[in-house]
């Protein structure tokens, strides 16, 4: 049972380079999320999606783009990487019912360093 | 915006002693509240959730949390700490207008001494 899978697990980029982080879930969840985790700041929401073909901004969306072309996949893109984007990135998914009592399922994270 | 405050960034206990991790939230409504645990180099795992059914919530691995509306608190407890409980713990609150959008506390690192 794979759950939420993030690819790659580690990456080092140079300033100005671009890359895409892939998140895949096999639980048929409607909602998917991208967070970044920085020391002492908990997780902050970058973008999220409430279903295939939809995306919305979170707390810290600048410098990132996302796409949800298929229900099971949620891609996070960095067009021009900056050192401030050095972080650990987590993808999560949930069933997304209106009551909001559905927990999120998390991947193991992608550790990204921008030099 | 909603906010959640974890009052201690680090907590250290001895194995076999009680654990208390404190969480306060600011809210004018009754949110959904969660506690997650993160072990090193891993993703977050749900410990327990509160969704207005009962104020005392039982979770996995012997953890509990009590929702106190008057104090806007949702503290996490465990009667007896185990070495395997050493991890970082996050308190999470749902957004007022979008129940599937969440805000995370800054985390509490729990150290368990032998």
PDB file of C-alpha atoms in Angstrom:
ATOM      1  CA  UNK A   1       0.000   0.000   0.000  1.00  0.00           C
ATOM      2  CA  UNK A   2       1.981   2.999  -1.302  1.00  0.00           C
ATOM      3  CA  UNK A   3      -0.174   5.887   0.006  1.00  0.00           C
ATOM      4  CA  UNK A   4       1.503   9.180  -0.941  1.00  0.00           C
ATOM      5  CA  UNK A   5       4.743   8.965  -2.904  1.00  0.00           C
ATOM      6  CA  UNK A   6       7.041  11.919  -3.544  1.00  0.00           C
ATOM      7  CA  UNK A   7       9.711  12.055  -6.216  1.00  0.00           C
ATOM      8  CA  UNK A   8      12.606  12.817  -5.905  1.00  0.00           C
ATOM      9  CA  UNK A   9      13.613  12.402  -2.256  1.00  0.00           C
ATOM     10  CA  UNK A  10      16.653  14.686  -2.484  1.00  0.00           C
ATOM     11  CA  UNK A  11      17.796  17.314  -4.941  1.00  0.00           C
ATOM     12  CA  UNK A  12      20.417  20.011  -5.149  1.00  0.00           C
ATOM     13  CA  UNK A  13      19.875  22.878  -7.573  1.00  0.00           C
ATOM     14  CA  UNK A  14      21.761  25.970  -8.568  1.00  0.00           C
ATOM     15  CA  UNK A  15      20.106  29.377  -8.328  1.00  0.00           C
ATOM     16  CA  UNK A  16      18.011  30.027 -11.398  1.00  0.00           C
ATOM     17  CA  UNK A  17      17.481  26.394 -12.345  1.00  0.00           C
ATOM     18  CA  UNK A  18      14.015  24.935 -12.661  1.00  0.00           C
ATOM     19  CA  UNK A  19      12.572  21.646 -11.496  1.00  0.00           C
ATOM     20  CA  UNK A  20       9.338  19.792 -10.843  1.00  0.00           C
ATOM     21  CA  UNK A  21       8.438  17.788  -7.770  1.00  0.00           C
ATOM     22  CA  UNK A  22       5.976  14.979  -8.292  1.00  0.00           C
ATOM     23  CA  UNK A  23       3.399  13.732  -5.819  1.00  0.00           C
ATOM     24  CA  UNK A  24       1.318  10.637  -6.476  1.00  0.00           C
ATOM     25  CA  UNK A  25      -1.438   9.139  -4.308  1.00  0.00           C
ATOM     26  CA  UNK A  26      -3.262   5.857  -4.756  1.00  0.00           C
ATOM     27  CA  UNK A  27      -6.149   6.446  -2.309  1.00  0.00           C
ATOM     28  CA  UNK A  28      -8.525   8.191  -4.712  1.00  0.00           C
ATOM     29  CA  UNK A  29      -8.361  11.360  -2.606  1.00  0.00           C
ATOM     30  CA  UNK A  30      -9.967  14.536  -3.922  1.00  0.00           C
ATOM     31  CA  UNK A  31      -7.763  17.044  -2.096  1.00  0.00           C
ATOM     32  CA  UNK A  32      -4.014  17.363  -2.478  1.00  0.00           C
ATOM     33  CA  UNK A  33      -1.602  19.810  -0.872  1.00  0.00           C
ATOM     34  CA  UNK A  34       1.969  21.031  -1.086  1.00  0.00           C
ATOM     35  CA  UNK A  35       3.686  22.301   2.065  1.00  0.00           C
ATOM     36  CA  UNK A  36       7.147  23.480   2.902  1.00  0.00           C
ATOM     37  CA  UNK A  37       8.748  22.835   6.267  1.00  0.00           C
ATOM     38  CA  UNK A  38      11.376  25.153   7.657  1.00  0.00           C
ATOM     39  CA  UNK A  39      12.995  24.925  11.112  1.00  0.00           C
ATOM     40  CA  UNK A  40      10.812  26.412  13.858  1.00  0.00           C
ATOM     41  CA  UNK A  41       7.982  27.303  11.480  1.00  0.00           C
ATOM     42  CA  UNK A  42       5.923  24.172  11.203  1.00  0.00           C
ATOM     43  CA  UNK A  43       4.422  23.421   7.794  1.00  0.00           C
ATOM     44  CA  UNK A  44       3.219  26.216   5.560  1.00  0.00           C
ATOM     45  CA  UNK A  45       0.775  25.652   2.727  1.00  0.00           C
ATOM     46  CA  UNK A  46       2.105  26.545  -0.730  1.00  0.00           C
ATOM     47  CA  UNK A  47      -0.742  25.464  -3.023  1.00  0.00           C
ATOM     48  CA  UNK A  48      -3.554  22.992  -2.871  1.00  0.00           C
ATOM     49  CA  UNK A  49      -6.106  21.343  -5.129  1.00  0.00           C
ATOM     50  CA  UNK A  50      -9.699  20.366  -4.438  1.00  0.00           C
ATOM     51  CA  UNK A  51      -9.979  18.105  -7.458  1.00  0.00           C
ATOM     52  CA  UNK A  52      -8.631  17.228 -10.873  1.00  0.00           C
ATOM     53  CA  UNK A  53      -8.002  20.337 -12.952  1.00  0.00           C
ATOM     54  CA  UNK A  54      -8.227  22.760  -9.997  1.00  0.00           C
ATOM     55  CA  UNK A  55      -5.560  24.579  -7.994  1.00  0.00           C
ATOM     56  CA  UNK A  56      -5.569  27.305  -5.345  1.00  0.00           C
ATOM     57  CA  UNK A  57      -3.000  29.412  -3.534  1.00  0.00           C
ATOM     58  CA  UNK A  58      -1.999  28.787   0.042  1.00  0.00           C
ATOM     59  CA  UNK A  59      -0.030  30.925   2.483  1.00  0.00           C
ATOM     60  CA  UNK A  60       3.290  31.062   0.612  1.00  0.00           C
ATOM     61  CA  UNK A  61       2.626  30.589  -3.139  1.00  0.00           C
ATOM     62  CA  UNK A  62       5.165  33.023  -4.595  1.00  0.00           C
ATOM     63  CA  UNK A  63       7.831  31.410  -6.738  1.00  0.00           C
ATOM     64  CA  UNK A  64       5.906  28.163  -7.184  1.00  0.00           C
ATOM     65  CA  UNK A  65       3.406  26.809  -9.679  1.00  0.00           C
ATOM     66  CA  UNK A  66       1.294  23.657  -9.541  1.00  0.00           C
ATOM     67  CA  UNK A  67      -0.775  21.465 -11.809  1.00  0.00           C
ATOM     68  CA  UNK A  68      -3.324  18.707 -11.222  1.00  0.00           C
ATOM     69  CA  UNK A  69      -3.953  17.169 -14.643  1.00  0.00           C
ATOM     70  CA  UNK A  70      -4.763  13.766 -13.182  1.00  0.00           C
ATOM     71  CA  UNK A  71      -6.576  13.102  -9.928  1.00  0.00           C
ATOM     72  CA  UNK A  72      -3.761  10.994  -8.532  1.00  0.00           C
ATOM     73  CA  UNK A  73      -0.919  13.404  -9.325  1.00  0.00           C
ATOM     74  CA  UNK A  74      -0.048  16.871  -8.049  1.00  0.00           C
ATOM     75  CA  UNK A  75       3.048  18.593  -9.447  1.00  0.00           C
ATOM     76  CA  UNK A  76       4.957  21.438  -7.835  1.00  0.00           C
ATOM     77  CA  UNK A  77       7.203  23.525 -10.063  1.00  0.00           C
ATOM     78  CA  UNK A  78       9.979  25.952  -9.341  1.00  0.00           C
ATOM     79  CA  UNK A  79      10.587  28.054 -12.451  1.00  0.00           C
ATOM     80  CA  UNK A  80      13.687  29.870 -11.223  1.00  0.00           C
ATOM     81  CA  UNK A  81      15.001  28.451  -7.973  1.00  0.00           C
ATOM     82  CA  UNK A  82      16.220  30.806  -5.244  1.00  0.00           C
ATOM     83  CA  UNK A  83      18.211  30.024  -2.067  1.00  0.00           C
ATOM     84  CA  UNK A  84      15.133  31.018  -0.023  1.00  0.00           C
ATOM     85  CA  UNK A  85      13.380  27.981  -1.452  1.00  0.00           C
ATOM     86  CA  UNK A  86      15.783  25.613   0.273  1.00  0.00           C
ATOM     87  CA  UNK A  87      13.426  23.550   2.391  1.00  0.00           C
ATOM     88  CA  UNK A  88      11.773  20.200   2.922  1.00  0.00           C
ATOM     89  CA  UNK A  89       8.662  19.856   0.799  1.00  0.00           C
ATOM     90  CA  UNK A  90       5.756  17.657   1.802  1.00  0.00           C
ATOM     91  CA  UNK A  91       2.831  16.527  -0.238  1.00  0.00           C
ATOM     92  CA  UNK A  92      -0.407  15.463   1.433  1.00  0.00           C
ATOM     93  CA  UNK A  93      -3.820  14.240   0.355  1.00  0.00           C
ATOM     94  CA  UNK A  94      -7.241  13.794   1.922  1.00  0.00           C
ATOM     95  CA  UNK A  95     -10.797  12.823   1.054  1.00  0.00           C
ATOM     96  CA  UNK A  96     -11.826  16.463   1.322  1.00  0.00           C
ATOM     97  CA  UNK A  97     -15.328  16.266   2.744  1.00  0.00           C
ATOM     98  CA  UNK A  98     -16.962  19.539   3.727  1.00  0.00           C
ATOM     99  CA  UNK A  99     -16.950  18.714   7.414  1.00  0.00           C
ATOM    100  CA  UNK A 100     -13.175  19.024   7.457  1.00  0.00           C
ATOM    101  CA  UNK A 101     -12.665  16.047   9.696  1.00  0.00           C
ATOM    102  CA  UNK A 102     -10.706  14.049   7.204  1.00  0.00           C
ATOM    103  CA  UNK A 103      -7.043  13.764   8.140  1.00  0.00           C
ATOM    104  CA  UNK A 104      -4.258  14.325   5.694  1.00  0.00           C
ATOM    105  CA  UNK A 105      -1.937  11.574   4.534  1.00  0.00           C
ATOM    106  CA  UNK A 106       1.639  12.696   4.016  1.00  0.00           C
ATOM    107  CA  UNK A 107       4.523  11.631   1.838  1.00  0.00           C
ATOM    108  CA  UNK A 108       8.029  11.279   3.253  1.00  0.00           C
ATOM    109  CA  UNK A 109       9.191  14.602   1.880  1.00  0.00           C
ATOM    110  CA  UNK A 110      11.606  16.001  -0.689  1.00  0.00           C
ATOM    111  CA  UNK A 111      14.742  17.675   0.637  1.00  0.00           C
ATOM    112  CA  UNK A 112      15.666  20.480  -1.719  1.00  0.00           C
ATOM    113  CA  UNK A 113      18.809  22.594  -1.498  1.00  0.00           C
ATOM    114  CA  UNK A 114      19.362  25.655  -3.673  1.00  0.00           C
ATOM    115  CA  UNK A 115      22.963  26.797  -3.938  1.00  0.00           C
TER     116      UNK A 115
ATOM    117  CA  UNK B   1      -6.412  34.223   9.837  1.00  0.00           C
ATOM    118  CA  UNK B   2      -6.623  31.319  12.189  1.00  0.00           C
ATOM    119  CA  UNK B   3      -3.556  30.577  14.235  1.00  0.00           C
ATOM    120  CA  UNK B   4      -2.302  27.807  16.415  1.00  0.00           C
ATOM    121  CA  UNK B   5       0.377  28.171  19.079  1.00  0.00           C
ATOM    122  CA  UNK B   6       2.431  25.371  20.501  1.00  0.00           C
ATOM    123  CA  UNK B   7       3.672  26.737  23.770  1.00  0.00           C
ATOM    124  CA  UNK B   8       6.885  24.702  24.023  1.00  0.00           C
ATOM    125  CA  UNK B   9       9.398  24.204  21.242  1.00  0.00           C
ATOM    126  CA  UNK B  10      11.169  21.449  23.215  1.00  0.00           C
ATOM    127  CA  UNK B  11       9.953  19.122  25.959  1.00  0.00           C
ATOM    128  CA  UNK B  12      12.159  16.611  27.732  1.00  0.00           C
ATOM    129  CA  UNK B  13      10.793  13.797  29.918  1.00  0.00           C
ATOM    130  CA  UNK B  14      12.125  10.601  31.414  1.00  0.00           C
ATOM    131  CA  UNK B  15      10.893   7.267  30.161  1.00  0.00           C
ATOM    132  CA  UNK B  16       7.853   6.159  32.130  1.00  0.00           C
ATOM    133  CA  UNK B  17       6.813   9.685  33.169  1.00  0.00           C
ATOM    134  CA  UNK B  18       3.803  11.638  31.818  1.00  0.00           C
ATOM    135  CA  UNK B  19       3.925  13.709  28.663  1.00  0.00           C
ATOM    136  CA  UNK B  20       2.155  17.061  28.204  1.00  0.00           C
ATOM    137  CA  UNK B  21       2.433  18.972  24.918  1.00  0.00           C
ATOM    138  CA  UNK B  22       0.488  22.216  24.909  1.00  0.00           C
ATOM    139  CA  UNK B  23      -1.501  23.742  22.054  1.00  0.00           C
ATOM    140  CA  UNK B  24      -3.696  26.843  21.951  1.00  0.00           C
ATOM    141  CA  UNK B  25      -5.645  28.091  18.970  1.00  0.00           C
ATOM    142  CA  UNK B  26      -7.296  31.369  18.125  1.00  0.00           C
ATOM    143  CA  UNK B  27     -10.749  30.888  16.737  1.00  0.00           C
ATOM    144  CA  UNK B  28     -14.239  32.350  16.831  1.00  0.00           C
ATOM    145  CA  UNK B  29     -15.718  29.064  15.736  1.00  0.00           C
ATOM    146  CA  UNK B  30     -15.344  25.378  16.592  1.00  0.00           C
ATOM    147  CA  UNK B  31     -12.608  24.094  14.314  1.00  0.00           C
ATOM    148  CA  UNK B  32     -11.408  20.629  13.568  1.00  0.00           C
ATOM    149  CA  UNK B  33      -8.195  19.979  15.484  1.00  0.00           C
ATOM    150  CA  UNK B  34      -5.515  17.389  14.912  1.00  0.00           C
ATOM    151  CA  UNK B  35      -2.245  16.214  16.375  1.00  0.00           C
ATOM    152  CA  UNK B  36       0.369  14.728  14.068  1.00  0.00           C
ATOM    153  CA  UNK B  37       3.720  13.134  14.870  1.00  0.00           C
ATOM    154  CA  UNK B  38       6.838  13.314  12.727  1.00  0.00           C
ATOM    155  CA  UNK B  39       9.766  10.983  13.224  1.00  0.00           C
ATOM    156  CA  UNK B  40      13.153  12.016  11.791  1.00  0.00           C
ATOM    157  CA  UNK B  41      13.272  12.126   8.006  1.00  0.00           C
ATOM    158  CA  UNK B  42       9.687  10.968   7.747  1.00  0.00           C
ATOM    159  CA  UNK B  43       6.348  12.454   6.819  1.00  0.00           C
ATOM    160  CA  UNK B  44       3.649  13.317   9.338  1.00  0.00           C
ATOM    161  CA  UNK B  45       1.388  10.669  10.821  1.00  0.00           C
ATOM    162  CA  UNK B  46      -2.002  11.331  12.375  1.00  0.00           C
ATOM    163  CA  UNK B  47      -2.151  10.764  16.135  1.00  0.00           C
ATOM    164  CA  UNK B  48      -5.715  11.896  16.778  1.00  0.00           C
ATOM    165  CA  UNK B  49      -8.422  14.322  15.691  1.00  0.00           C
ATOM    166  CA  UNK B  50     -11.203  16.351  17.303  1.00  0.00           C
ATOM    167  CA  UNK B  51     -14.362  16.993  15.322  1.00  0.00           C
ATOM    168  CA  UNK B  52     -16.901  18.043  18.008  1.00  0.00           C
ATOM    169  CA  UNK B  53     -18.128  14.562  18.887  1.00  0.00           C
ATOM    170  CA  UNK B  54     -16.372  14.254  22.257  1.00  0.00           C
ATOM    171  CA  UNK B  55     -14.068  16.618  24.114  1.00  0.00           C
ATOM    172  CA  UNK B  56     -11.647  13.866  25.178  1.00  0.00           C
ATOM    173  CA  UNK B  57     -10.106  12.255  22.151  1.00  0.00           C
ATOM    174  CA  UNK B  58      -8.099   9.058  22.218  1.00  0.00           C
ATOM    175  CA  UNK B  59      -5.447   8.439  19.620  1.00  0.00           C
ATOM    176  CA  UNK B  60      -2.847   5.909  18.700  1.00  0.00           C
ATOM    177  CA  UNK B  61       0.046   4.773  20.895  1.00  0.00           C
ATOM    178  CA  UNK B  62      -1.698   5.776  24.139  1.00  0.00           C
ATOM    179  CA  UNK B  63      -1.981   9.492  23.385  1.00  0.00           C
ATOM    180  CA  UNK B  64      -5.009  11.567  24.325  1.00  0.00           C
ATOM    181  CA  UNK B  65      -6.060  15.176  23.876  1.00  0.00           C
ATOM    182  CA  UNK B  66      -8.761  17.228  25.543  1.00  0.00           C
ATOM    183  CA  UNK B  67     -10.621  20.005  23.769  1.00  0.00           C
ATOM    184  CA  UNK B  68     -11.370  22.921  26.105  1.00  0.00           C
ATOM    185  CA  UNK B  69     -13.383  25.574  24.325  1.00  0.00           C
ATOM    186  CA  UNK B  70     -13.280  28.037  27.217  1.00  0.00           C
ATOM    187  CA  UNK B  71      -9.477  27.930  27.178  1.00  0.00           C
ATOM    188  CA  UNK B  72      -9.160  27.455  23.373  1.00  0.00           C
ATOM    189  CA  UNK B  73      -6.741  24.640  24.116  1.00  0.00           C
ATOM    190  CA  UNK B  74      -6.116  21.159  22.776  1.00  0.00           C
ATOM    191  CA  UNK B  75      -3.260  19.747  24.831  1.00  0.00           C
ATOM    192  CA  UNK B  76      -1.770  16.336  24.066  1.00  0.00           C
ATOM    193  CA  UNK B  77      -1.019  13.920  26.899  1.00  0.00           C
ATOM    194  CA  UNK B  78       0.288  10.432  27.506  1.00  0.00           C
ATOM    195  CA  UNK B  79       0.471   8.811  30.934  1.00  0.00           C
ATOM    196  CA  UNK B  80       3.828   7.110  30.435  1.00  0.00           C
ATOM    197  CA  UNK B  81       6.454   8.074  27.872  1.00  0.00           C
ATOM    198  CA  UNK B  82       8.285   5.470  25.830  1.00  0.00           C
ATOM    199  CA  UNK B  83      11.612   5.903  24.086  1.00  0.00           C
ATOM    200  CA  UNK B  84       9.854   5.466  20.744  1.00  0.00           C
ATOM    201  CA  UNK B  85       7.754   8.592  21.454  1.00  0.00           C
ATOM    202  CA  UNK B  86      10.771  10.810  20.792  1.00  0.00           C
ATOM    203  CA  UNK B  87       9.730  12.834  17.747  1.00  0.00           C
ATOM    204  CA  UNK B  88       8.293  16.186  16.729  1.00  0.00           C
ATOM    205  CA  UNK B  89       4.608  16.834  17.310  1.00  0.00           C
ATOM    206  CA  UNK B  90       2.386  19.260  15.438  1.00  0.00           C
ATOM    207  CA  UNK B  91      -0.960  20.718  16.435  1.00  0.00           C
ATOM    208  CA  UNK B  92      -3.150  21.553  13.421  1.00  0.00           C
ATOM    209  CA  UNK B  93      -6.370  23.560  13.084  1.00  0.00           C
ATOM    210  CA  UNK B  94      -8.796  23.776  10.178  1.00  0.00           C
ATOM    211  CA  UNK B  95      -9.598  27.042   8.439  1.00  0.00           C
ATOM    212  CA  UNK B  96     -12.846  28.786   9.370  1.00  0.00           C
ATOM    213  CA  UNK B  97     -14.170  29.097   5.831  1.00  0.00           C
ATOM    214  CA  UNK B  98     -12.490  26.151   4.152  1.00  0.00           C
ATOM    215  CA  UNK B  99     -12.591  23.113   6.380  1.00  0.00           C
ATOM    216  CA  UNK B 100     -10.099  21.305   4.230  1.00  0.00           C
ATOM    217  CA  UNK B 101      -7.428  23.958   4.575  1.00  0.00           C
ATOM    218  CA  UNK B 102      -5.207  23.711   7.615  1.00  0.00           C
ATOM    219  CA  UNK B 103      -2.793  25.704   9.756  1.00  0.00           C
ATOM    220  CA  UNK B 104       0.116  24.095  11.545  1.00  0.00           C
ATOM    221  CA  UNK B 105       1.743  24.988  14.823  1.00  0.00           C
ATOM    222  CA  UNK B 106       5.505  25.432  14.861  1.00  0.00           C
ATOM    223  CA  UNK B 107       6.024  22.009  16.433  1.00  0.00           C
ATOM    224  CA  UNK B 108       7.226  20.592  19.747  1.00  0.00           C
ATOM    225  CA  UNK B 109      10.234  18.308  19.843  1.00  0.00           C
ATOM    226  CA  UNK B 110       9.830  15.635  22.476  1.00  0.00           C
ATOM    227  CA  UNK B 111      12.977  14.129  23.955  1.00  0.00           C
ATOM    228  CA  UNK B 112      12.640  10.989  26.066  1.00  0.00           C
ATOM    229  CA  UNK B 113      15.512  10.209  28.430  1.00  0.00           C
ATOM    230  CA  UNK B 114      16.232   6.645  29.522  1.00  0.00           C
TER     231      UNK B 114
END
